[in-house]
Amino acid sequence: MDELEIDVVAEVELDDPVLVEGLPGVGHVGTLAVEHLLEELEGESTLVRRLYSQEFPPQVSVEDGVSELTCAEMYAIDVPEGRDLLLLTGDHQAQSNAGHYTLTDAFLDIAEEFGVSEVYALGGVPTGELIEEYAVVGAVSDESMLETLEEAGVEFREDEPAGGIVGVSGLLLGLGDRRGFEAACLMGETSGYLVDPKSARSVLEVLEAVLGFDLDYESLDERADEMEEVIGKIQEMEQQQAMDVPTDDDLRYIG
C-alpha cells in the first residue's frame, strides 16, 4: 500500500458546500457532532471518499465480524435548507507531525474538487473540571469571519486555547488560509475527562445558526443523559473515597 491512497466512492454535485471536520479529540466533541449530522441527515448523505494512510494505526475495525482497514471518510450532504456539506470523519488522526500535514493537504484537495471555499473544524477545549454552562470558543483564519460567529454566540478569548490548536483542526486553519480557504475552528468547552454530548450540541447549535439548517437533538440528548449517570456515579465514588480517608485519630497506634 502507498503512503496515502484515496478511493473515489462516488461523485456528486454540491451547491456552495462547506467542509466540516470532526475527527477524534478532546471529549470526542467533533466526532460526536459530525456523527450526529450524519445520523440526522442520513437521507441526504452520500459517502464520496475513503482515505487510507500508513499514518493511521495498524489496525482494522470489525462490525458484525467483517473487517475494514482504518481510514478517514468524507460524506457529501445535500441540505434541503441551507448550504450543502462535505463532512470529514474517522476513528483516528495521524501519528506523526508529517502525517498531519500530508493528510490535511489531501482533505483540502478533495474540498477543492467539490467547490468548497469555507471550512469548519469542530473540537473541544478542556476546562479540567465538570461544567454546567457550555460555551463555544472560536478561532478563525481571517478577521472577516469574526462578526458572524460572534453573533452566533462564539467567544473569542485572548490567548485561548492555551498552546494553540494542534492536529488536523489547527492545520485546516493554517494550511487552509495559505490555500485561500476561509476557515474557523469551533471548540466546545468540556471537562476533557469523558465523551461529551452536551459540548457537541453546543457546537452544532452554532453551525445551525451560521449555515442555516435545522437538527433534532433527541438522540444526542439521550447520550448526554447516559453520560450524566456516569458522572453521577463517579462523583459518588469520589465522595465515598473522601469519607474513607483515615483521620489522625484513626492512625493512632493502640497497643
mmCIF file of N, CA and C in Angstrom, residues 111-170:
data_model
loop_
_atom_site.group_PDB
_atom_site.id
_atom_site.type_symbol
_atom_site.label_atom_id
_atom_site.label_comp_id
_atom_site.label_asym_id
_atom_site.label_seq_id
_atom_site.Cartn_x
_atom_site.Cartn_y
_atom_site.Cartn_z
ATOM 1 N N ALA A 111 -11.660 18.887 -0.820
ATOM 2 C CA ALA A 111 -12.585 20.010 -0.639
ATOM 3 C C ALA A 111 -12.601 20.901 -1.877
ATOM 4 N N GLU A 112 -11.434 21.152 -2.444
ATOM 5 C CA GLU A 112 -11.354 21.967 -3.659
ATOM 6 C C GLU A 112 -12.092 21.302 -4.812
ATOM 7 N N GLU A 113 -11.961 19.986 -4.921
ATOM 8 C CA GLU A 113 -12.639 19.259 -6.003
ATOM 9 C C GLU A 113 -14.148 19.477 -5.956
ATOM 10 N N PHE A 114 -14.692 19.597 -4.736
ATOM 11 C CA PHE A 114 -16.138 19.745 -4.577
ATOM 12 C C PHE A 114 -16.576 21.211 -4.524
ATOM 13 N N GLY A 115 -15.640 22.133 -4.710
ATOM 14 C CA GLY A 115 -16.000 23.538 -4.757
ATOM 15 C C GLY A 115 -16.142 24.208 -3.408
ATOM 16 N N VAL A 116 -15.515 23.635 -2.377
ATOM 17 C CA VAL A 116 -15.575 24.214 -1.031
ATOM 18 C C VAL A 116 -14.694 25.462 -0.963
ATOM 19 N N SER A 117 -15.195 26.493 -0.303
ATOM 20 C CA SER A 117 -14.390 27.695 -0.054
ATOM 21 C C SER A 117 -14.314 28.022 1.434
ATOM 22 N N GLU A 118 -15.126 27.332 2.239
ATOM 23 C CA GLU A 118 -15.223 27.636 3.668
ATOM 24 C C GLU A 118 -15.100 26.346 4.470
ATOM 25 N N VAL A 119 -14.344 26.392 5.567
ATOM 26 C CA VAL A 119 -14.037 25.197 6.353
ATOM 27 C C VAL A 119 -14.357 25.445 7.830
ATOM 28 N N TYR A 120 -14.995 24.444 8.468
ATOM 29 C CA TYR A 120 -15.241 24.499 9.911
ATOM 30 C C TYR A 120 -14.670 23.237 10.549
ATOM 31 N N ALA A 121 -13.684 23.423 11.429
ATOM 32 C CA ALA A 121 -13.127 22.323 12.209
ATOM 33 C C ALA A 121 -13.819 22.322 13.565
ATOM 34 N N LEU A 122 -14.269 21.152 14.002
ATOM 35 C CA LEU A 122 -15.013 21.044 15.261
ATOM 36 C C LEU A 122 -14.196 20.274 16.285
ATOM 37 N N GLY A 123 -14.227 20.738 17.520
ATOM 38 C CA GLY A 123 -13.467 20.054 18.562
ATOM 39 C C GLY A 123 -13.865 20.529 19.942
ATOM 40 N N GLY A 124 -13.063 20.145 20.933
ATOM 41 C CA GLY A 124 -13.317 20.527 22.315
ATOM 42 C C GLY A 124 -12.138 21.265 22.902
ATOM 43 N N VAL A 125 -12.412 22.104 23.882
ATOM 44 C CA VAL A 125 -11.356 22.791 24.628
ATOM 45 C C VAL A 125 -11.522 22.406 26.094
ATOM 46 N N PRO A 126 -10.503 21.810 26.705
ATOM 47 C CA PRO A 126 -10.659 21.267 28.065
ATOM 48 C C PRO A 126 -10.653 22.345 29.144
ATOM 49 N N THR A 127 -11.541 22.178 30.117
ATOM 50 C CA THR A 127 -11.585 23.080 31.269
ATOM 51 C C THR A 127 -10.939 22.449 32.501
ATOM 52 N N GLY A 128 -10.821 21.105 32.498
ATOM 53 C CA GLY A 128 -10.246 20.417 33.645
ATOM 54 C C GLY A 128 -11.216 20.213 34.788
ATOM 55 N N GLU A 129 -12.478 20.600 34.591
ATOM 56 C CA GLU A 129 -13.483 20.415 35.634
ATOM 57 C C GLU A 129 -14.854 20.253 34.992
ATOM 58 N N LEU A 130 -15.769 19.638 35.730
ATOM 59 C CA LEU A 130 -17.124 19.463 35.225
ATOM 60 C C LEU A 130 -17.805 20.826 35.140
ATOM 61 N N ILE A 131 -18.587 21.038 34.075
ATOM 62 C CA ILE A 131 -19.216 22.339 33.862
ATOM 63 C C ILE A 131 -20.710 22.179 33.614
ATOM 64 N N GLU A 132 -21.443 23.279 33.857
ATOM 65 C CA GLU A 132 -22.886 23.287 33.648
ATOM 66 C C GLU A 132 -23.264 24.051 32.383
ATOM 67 N N GLU A 133 -22.629 25.214 32.178
ATOM 68 C CA GLU A 133 -22.906 26.038 31.007
ATOM 69 C C GLU A 133 -21.813 25.838 29.962
ATOM 70 N N TYR A 134 -22.213 25.469 28.767
ATOM 71 C CA TYR A 134 -21.254 25.109 27.726
ATOM 72 C C TYR A 134 -21.054 26.258 26.740
ATOM 73 N N ALA A 135 -19.905 26.903 26.816
ATOM 74 C CA ALA A 135 -19.561 27.953 25.866
ATOM 75 C C ALA A 135 -18.831 27.334 24.675
ATOM 76 N N VAL A 136 -18.853 28.042 23.553
ATOM 77 C CA VAL A 136 -18.103 27.638 22.361
ATOM 78 C C VAL A 136 -17.027 28.692 22.110
ATOM 79 N N VAL A 137 -15.776 28.235 22.117
ATOM 80 C CA VAL A 137 -14.635 29.113 21.901
ATOM 81 C C VAL A 137 -14.203 28.975 20.437
ATOM 82 N N GLY A 138 -13.849 30.081 19.812
ATOM 83 C CA GLY A 138 -13.536 30.033 18.388
ATOM 84 C C GLY A 138 -12.177 30.584 18.034
ATOM 85 N N ALA A 139 -11.729 30.223 16.838
ATOM 86 C CA ALA A 139 -10.538 30.796 16.203
ATOM 87 C C ALA A 139 -10.806 30.801 14.708
ATOM 88 N N VAL A 140 -10.332 31.821 14.012
ATOM 89 C CA VAL A 140 -10.591 31.946 12.583
ATOM 90 C C VAL A 140 -9.301 32.254 11.836
ATOM 91 N N SER A 141 -9.318 31.977 10.553
ATOM 92 C CA SER A 141 -8.153 32.267 9.714
ATOM 93 C C SER A 141 -8.164 33.696 9.198
ATOM 94 N N ASP A 142 -9.341 34.355 9.275
ATOM 95 C CA ASP A 142 -9.460 35.715 8.750
ATOM 96 C C ASP A 142 -10.441 36.509 9.614
ATOM 97 N N GLU A 143 -10.093 37.758 9.893
ATOM 98 C CA GLU A 143 -10.934 38.599 10.750
ATOM 99 C C GLU A 143 -12.349 38.782 10.210
ATOM 100 N N SER A 144 -12.519 38.628 8.915
ATOM 101 C CA SER A 144 -13.834 38.838 8.312
ATOM 102 C C SER A 144 -14.879 37.861 8.830
ATOM 103 N N MET A 145 -14.449 36.753 9.432
ATOM 104 C CA MET A 145 -15.384 35.742 9.928
ATOM 105 C C MET A 145 -15.826 36.017 11.361
ATOM 106 N N LEU A 146 -15.167 36.928 12.051
ATOM 107 C CA LEU A 146 -15.419 37.127 13.477
ATOM 108 C C LEU A 146 -16.853 37.549 13.775
ATOM 109 N N GLU A 147 -17.347 38.554 13.079
ATOM 110 C CA GLU A 147 -18.652 39.126 13.416
ATOM 111 C C GLU A 147 -19.770 38.100 13.308
ATOM 112 N N THR A 148 -19.794 37.343 12.214
ATOM 113 C CA THR A 148 -20.852 36.354 12.025
ATOM 114 C C THR A 148 -20.840 35.311 13.134
ATOM 115 N N LEU A 149 -19.668 34.850 13.498
ATOM 116 C CA LEU A 149 -19.575 33.823 14.533
ATOM 117 C C LEU A 149 -19.885 34.385 15.916
ATOM 118 N N GLU A 150 -19.487 35.606 16.176
ATOM 119 C CA GLU A 150 -19.826 36.232 17.460
ATOM 120 C C GLU A 150 -21.332 36.379 17.598
ATOM 121 N N GLU A 151 -22.002 36.743 16.510
ATOM 122 C CA GLU A 151 -23.464 36.860 16.544
ATOM 123 C C GLU A 151 -24.122 35.519 16.811
ATOM 124 N N ALA A 152 -23.444 34.422 16.435
ATOM 125 C CA ALA A 152 -23.973 33.069 16.678
ATOM 126 C C ALA A 152 -23.603 32.562 18.074
ATOM 127 N N GLY A 153 -22.919 33.391 18.868
ATOM 128 C CA GLY A 153 -22.630 33.013 20.246
ATOM 129 C C GLY A 153 -21.221 32.516 20.509
ATOM 130 N N VAL A 154 -20.342 32.554 19.507
ATOM 131 C CA VAL A 154 -18.979 32.065 19.692
ATOM 132 C C VAL A 154 -18.166 33.110 20.453
ATOM 133 N N GLU A 155 -17.352 32.641 21.406
ATOM 134 C CA GLU A 155 -16.491 33.520 22.186
ATOM 135 C C GLU A 155 -15.061 33.456 21.653
ATOM 136 N N PHE A 156 -14.475 34.624 21.461
ATOM 137 C CA PHE A 156 -13.074 34.704 21.046
ATOM 138 C C PHE A 156 -12.284 35.302 22.202
ATOM 139 N N ARG A 157 -11.447 34.475 22.819
ATOM 140 C CA ARG A 157 -10.760 34.864 24.048
ATOM 141 C C ARG A 157 -9.272 35.056 23.795
ATOM 142 N N GLU A 158 -8.706 36.027 24.450
ATOM 143 C CA GLU A 158 -7.281 36.298 24.305
ATOM 144 C C GLU A 158 -6.472 35.114 24.824
ATOM 145 N N ASP A 159 -5.554 34.638 23.979
ATOM 146 C CA ASP A 159 -4.634 33.553 24.347
ATOM 147 C C ASP A 159 -5.333 32.236 24.662
ATOM 148 N N GLU A 160 -6.519 32.020 24.115
ATOM 149 C CA GLU A 160 -7.191 30.722 24.271
ATOM 150 C C GLU A 160 -7.539 30.170 22.893
ATOM 151 N N PRO A 161 -7.406 28.835 22.734
ATOM 152 C CA PRO A 161 -6.926 27.895 23.754
ATOM 153 C C PRO A 161 -5.422 28.019 23.988
ATOM 154 N N ALA A 162 -5.027 27.852 25.233
ATOM 155 C CA ALA A 162 -3.613 27.944 25.599
ATOM 156 C C ALA A 162 -2.826 26.887 24.831
ATOM 157 N N GLY A 163 -1.720 27.281 24.234
ATOM 158 C CA GLY A 163 -0.915 26.333 23.468
ATOM 159 C C GLY A 163 -1.335 26.189 22.032
ATOM 160 N N GLY A 164 -2.409 26.898 21.633
ATOM 161 C CA GLY A 164 -2.842 26.826 20.241
ATOM 162 C C GLY A 164 -3.699 25.610 19.938
ATOM 163 N N ILE A 165 -3.905 25.343 18.661
ATOM 164 C CA ILE A 165 -4.753 24.241 18.204
ATOM 165 C C ILE A 165 -3.883 23.261 17.430
ATOM 166 N N VAL A 166 -3.841 22.027 17.875
ATOM 167 C CA VAL A 166 -2.967 21.034 17.251
ATOM 168 C C VAL A 166 -3.780 20.072 16.389
ATOM 169 N N GLY A 167 -3.073 19.290 15.583
ATOM 170 C CA GLY A 167 -3.717 18.271 14.758
ATOM 171 C C GLY A 167 -4.384 18.848 13.523
ATOM 172 N N VAL A 168 -5.275 18.061 12.941
ATOM 173 C CA VAL A 168 -5.943 18.459 11.704
ATOM 174 C C VAL A 168 -6.738 19.750 11.884
ATOM 175 N N SER A 169 -7.393 19.915 13.029
ATOM 176 C CA SER A 169 -8.201 21.123 13.245
ATOM 177 C C SER A 169 -7.359 22.381 13.117
ATOM 178 N N GLY A 170 -6.174 22.380 13.718
ATOM 179 C CA GLY A 170 -5.306 23.542 13.603
ATOM 180 C C GLY A 170 -4.787 23.739 12.195
#
